[in-house]
PDB file of C-alpha atoms in Angstrom:
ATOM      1  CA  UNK Q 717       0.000   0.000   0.000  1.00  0.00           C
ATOM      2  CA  UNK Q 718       1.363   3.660  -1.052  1.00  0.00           C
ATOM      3  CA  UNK Q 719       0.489   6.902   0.583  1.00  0.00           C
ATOM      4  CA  UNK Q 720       0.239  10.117  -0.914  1.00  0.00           C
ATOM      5  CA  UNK Q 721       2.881  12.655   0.499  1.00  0.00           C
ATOM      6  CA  UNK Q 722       2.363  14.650   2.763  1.00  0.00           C
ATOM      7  CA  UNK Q 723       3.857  17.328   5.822  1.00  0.00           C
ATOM      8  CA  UNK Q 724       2.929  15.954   9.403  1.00  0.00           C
ATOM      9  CA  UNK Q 725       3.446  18.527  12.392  1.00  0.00           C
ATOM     10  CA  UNK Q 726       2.394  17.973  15.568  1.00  0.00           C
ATOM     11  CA  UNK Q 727       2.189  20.198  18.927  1.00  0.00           C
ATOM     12  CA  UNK Q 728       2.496  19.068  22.560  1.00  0.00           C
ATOM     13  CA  UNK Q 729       1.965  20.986  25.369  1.00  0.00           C
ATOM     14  CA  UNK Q 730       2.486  20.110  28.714  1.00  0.00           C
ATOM     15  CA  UNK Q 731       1.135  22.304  31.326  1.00  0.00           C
ATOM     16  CA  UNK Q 732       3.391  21.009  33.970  1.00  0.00           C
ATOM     17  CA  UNK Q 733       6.546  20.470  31.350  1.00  0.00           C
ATOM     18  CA  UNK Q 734       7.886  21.428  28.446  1.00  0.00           C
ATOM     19  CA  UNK Q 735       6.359  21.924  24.790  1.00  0.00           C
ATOM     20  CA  UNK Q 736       7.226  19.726  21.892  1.00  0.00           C
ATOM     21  CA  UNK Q 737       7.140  20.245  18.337  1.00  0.00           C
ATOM     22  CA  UNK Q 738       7.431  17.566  15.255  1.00  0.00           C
ATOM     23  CA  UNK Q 739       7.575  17.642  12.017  1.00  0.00           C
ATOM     24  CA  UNK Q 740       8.182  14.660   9.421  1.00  0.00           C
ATOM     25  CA  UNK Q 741       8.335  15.390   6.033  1.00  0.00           C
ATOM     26  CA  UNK Q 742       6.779  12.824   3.313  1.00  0.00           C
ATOM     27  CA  UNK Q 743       6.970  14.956   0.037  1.00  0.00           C
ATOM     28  CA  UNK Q 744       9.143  15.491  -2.915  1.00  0.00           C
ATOM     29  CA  UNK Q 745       8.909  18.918  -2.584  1.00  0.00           C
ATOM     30  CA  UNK Q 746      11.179  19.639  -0.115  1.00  0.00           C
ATOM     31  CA  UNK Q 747      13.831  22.277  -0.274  1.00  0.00           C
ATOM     32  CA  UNK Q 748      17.367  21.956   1.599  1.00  0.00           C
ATOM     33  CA  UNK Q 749      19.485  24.709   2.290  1.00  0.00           C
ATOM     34  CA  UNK Q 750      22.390  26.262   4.514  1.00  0.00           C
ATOM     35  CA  UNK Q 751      23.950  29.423   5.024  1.00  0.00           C
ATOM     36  CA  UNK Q 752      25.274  32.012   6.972  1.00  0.00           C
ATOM     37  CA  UNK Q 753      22.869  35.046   7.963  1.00  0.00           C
ATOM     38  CA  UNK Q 754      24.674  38.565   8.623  1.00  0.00           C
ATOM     39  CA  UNK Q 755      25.342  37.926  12.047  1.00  0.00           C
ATOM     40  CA  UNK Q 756      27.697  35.543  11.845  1.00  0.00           C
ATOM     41  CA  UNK Q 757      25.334  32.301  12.637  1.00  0.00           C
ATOM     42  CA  UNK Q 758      25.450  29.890  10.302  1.00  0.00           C
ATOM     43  CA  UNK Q 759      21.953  28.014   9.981  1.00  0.00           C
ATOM     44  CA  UNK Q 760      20.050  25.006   8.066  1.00  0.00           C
ATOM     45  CA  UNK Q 761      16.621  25.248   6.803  1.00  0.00           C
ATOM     46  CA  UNK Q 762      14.599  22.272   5.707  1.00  0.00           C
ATOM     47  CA  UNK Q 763      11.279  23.078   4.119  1.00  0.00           C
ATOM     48  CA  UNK Q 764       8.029  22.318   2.438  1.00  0.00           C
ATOM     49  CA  UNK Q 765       5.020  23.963   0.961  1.00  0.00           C
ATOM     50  CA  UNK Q 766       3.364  23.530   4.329  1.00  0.00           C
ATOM     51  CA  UNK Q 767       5.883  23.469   6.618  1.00  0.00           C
ATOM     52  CA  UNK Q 768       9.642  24.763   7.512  1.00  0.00           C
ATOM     53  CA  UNK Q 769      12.314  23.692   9.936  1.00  0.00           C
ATOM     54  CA  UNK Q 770      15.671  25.699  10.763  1.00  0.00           C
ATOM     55  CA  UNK Q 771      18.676  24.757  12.903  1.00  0.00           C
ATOM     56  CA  UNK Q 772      20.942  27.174  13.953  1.00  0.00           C
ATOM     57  CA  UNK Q 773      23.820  27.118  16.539  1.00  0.00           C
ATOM     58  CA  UNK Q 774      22.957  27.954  20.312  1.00  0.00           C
ATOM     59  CA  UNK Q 775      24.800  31.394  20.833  1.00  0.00           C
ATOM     60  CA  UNK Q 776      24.315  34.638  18.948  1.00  0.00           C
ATOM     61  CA  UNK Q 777      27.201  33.977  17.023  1.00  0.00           C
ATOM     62  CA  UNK Q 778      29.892  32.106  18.937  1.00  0.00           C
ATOM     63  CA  UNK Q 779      30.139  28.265  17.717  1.00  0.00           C
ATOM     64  CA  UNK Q 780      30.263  25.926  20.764  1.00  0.00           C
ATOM     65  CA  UNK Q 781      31.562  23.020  20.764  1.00  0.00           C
ATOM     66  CA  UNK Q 782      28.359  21.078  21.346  1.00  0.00           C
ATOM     67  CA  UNK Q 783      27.056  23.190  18.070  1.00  0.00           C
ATOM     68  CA  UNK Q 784      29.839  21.384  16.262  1.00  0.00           C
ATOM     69  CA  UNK Q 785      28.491  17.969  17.835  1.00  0.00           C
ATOM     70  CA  UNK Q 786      25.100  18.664  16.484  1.00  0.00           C
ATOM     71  CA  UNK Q 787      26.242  19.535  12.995  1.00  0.00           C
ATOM     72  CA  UNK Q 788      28.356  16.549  12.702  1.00  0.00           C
ATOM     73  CA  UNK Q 789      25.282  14.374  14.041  1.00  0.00           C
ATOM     74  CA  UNK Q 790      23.571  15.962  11.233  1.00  0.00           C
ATOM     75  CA  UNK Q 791      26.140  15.824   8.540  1.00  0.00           C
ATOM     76  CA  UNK Q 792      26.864  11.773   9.482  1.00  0.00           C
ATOM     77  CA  UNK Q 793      22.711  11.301   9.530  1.00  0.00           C
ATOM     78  CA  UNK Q 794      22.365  12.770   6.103  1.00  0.00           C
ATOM     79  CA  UNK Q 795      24.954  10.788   4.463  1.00  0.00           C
ATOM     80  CA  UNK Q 796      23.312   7.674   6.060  1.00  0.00           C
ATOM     81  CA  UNK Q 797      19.996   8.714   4.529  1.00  0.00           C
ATOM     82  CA  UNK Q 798      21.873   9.094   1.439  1.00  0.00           C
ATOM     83  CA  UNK Q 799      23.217   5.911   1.273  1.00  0.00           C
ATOM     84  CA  UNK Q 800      20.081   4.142   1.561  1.00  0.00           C
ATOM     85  CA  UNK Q 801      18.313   6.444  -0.484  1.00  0.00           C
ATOM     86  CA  UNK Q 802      20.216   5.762  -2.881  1.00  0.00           C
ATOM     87  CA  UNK Q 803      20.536   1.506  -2.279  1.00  0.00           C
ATOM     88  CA  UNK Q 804      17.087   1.385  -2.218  1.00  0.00           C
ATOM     89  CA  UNK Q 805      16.957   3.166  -5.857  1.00  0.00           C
ATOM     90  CA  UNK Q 806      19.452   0.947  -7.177  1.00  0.00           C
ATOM     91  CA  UNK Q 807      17.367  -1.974  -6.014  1.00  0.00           C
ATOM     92  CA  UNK Q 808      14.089  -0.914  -6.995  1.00  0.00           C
ATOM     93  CA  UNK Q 809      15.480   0.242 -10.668  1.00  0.00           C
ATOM     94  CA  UNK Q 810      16.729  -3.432 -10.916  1.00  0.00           C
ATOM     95  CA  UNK Q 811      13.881  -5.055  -9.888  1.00  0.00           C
ATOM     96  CA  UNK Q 812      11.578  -3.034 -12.287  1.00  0.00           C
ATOM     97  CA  UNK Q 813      14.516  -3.370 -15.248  1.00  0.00           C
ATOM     98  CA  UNK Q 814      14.619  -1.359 -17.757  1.00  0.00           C
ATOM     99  CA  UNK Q 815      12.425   1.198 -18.335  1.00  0.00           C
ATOM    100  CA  UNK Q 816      11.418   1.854 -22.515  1.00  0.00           C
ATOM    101  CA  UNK Q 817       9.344   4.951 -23.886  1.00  0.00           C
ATOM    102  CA  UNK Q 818       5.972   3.687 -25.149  1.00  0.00           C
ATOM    103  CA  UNK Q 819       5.734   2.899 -28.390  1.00  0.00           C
ATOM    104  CA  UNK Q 820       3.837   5.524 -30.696  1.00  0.00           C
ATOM    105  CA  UNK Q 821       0.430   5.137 -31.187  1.00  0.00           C
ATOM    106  CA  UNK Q 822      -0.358   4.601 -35.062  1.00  0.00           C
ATOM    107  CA  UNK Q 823      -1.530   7.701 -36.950  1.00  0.00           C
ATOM    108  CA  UNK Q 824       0.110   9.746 -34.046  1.00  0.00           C
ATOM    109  CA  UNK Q 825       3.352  10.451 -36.315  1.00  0.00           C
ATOM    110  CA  UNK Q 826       2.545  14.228 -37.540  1.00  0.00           C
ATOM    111  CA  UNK Q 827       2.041  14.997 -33.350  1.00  0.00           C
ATOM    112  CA  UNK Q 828       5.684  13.659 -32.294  1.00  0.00           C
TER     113      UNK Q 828
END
């Protein structure tokens, strides 16, 4: 069974503790990017249509050392996603083998 994609956020606040936000993304339309605003902090935004994350480092511009921690904890979880992104696309693309245009359909010719 399939599912459309789709942008899940929840909220959960605890009156006697503290909040929590999530957010999984289950779209193609996401949009990854990093940078460095003019103060100095350098920051990561993942976003979609309905929804948009950013990570930034804990002081106002001074890089800690457990900012560095983070970022690697990100950098070494994206290139694990990666890698079985991209296993699982080798796999599927074999199982499926190759994939041929369609064939024209007769009379079509003066269209293509």
């Amino acid at each position: 069974m399939t599912r459309d994609p789709y942008t899940y956020v929840t909220v959960s606040i605890d009156t006697g503790g503290a909040s929590r936000v999530g957010v999984s993304f289950y779209t193609p339309g996401l949009r990854v990017r990093a940078d460095v605003l003019d103060s100095g902090r350098p920051y990561l935004d993942i976003s979609s249509k309905t929804a948009d994350v950013s990570i930034s480092t804990t002081g106002a511009s001074v890089v800690t050392s457990s900012d560095l921690e983070a970022a690697r904890q990100i950098f070494n979880a994206a290139a694990r996603y990666l890698a079985d992104c991209e296993r699982l696309h080798d796999q599927q693309s074999a199982d499926l083998g190759p994939v041929s245009s369609p064939s024209p359909v007769a009379g079509d010719e003066a269209a293509a």
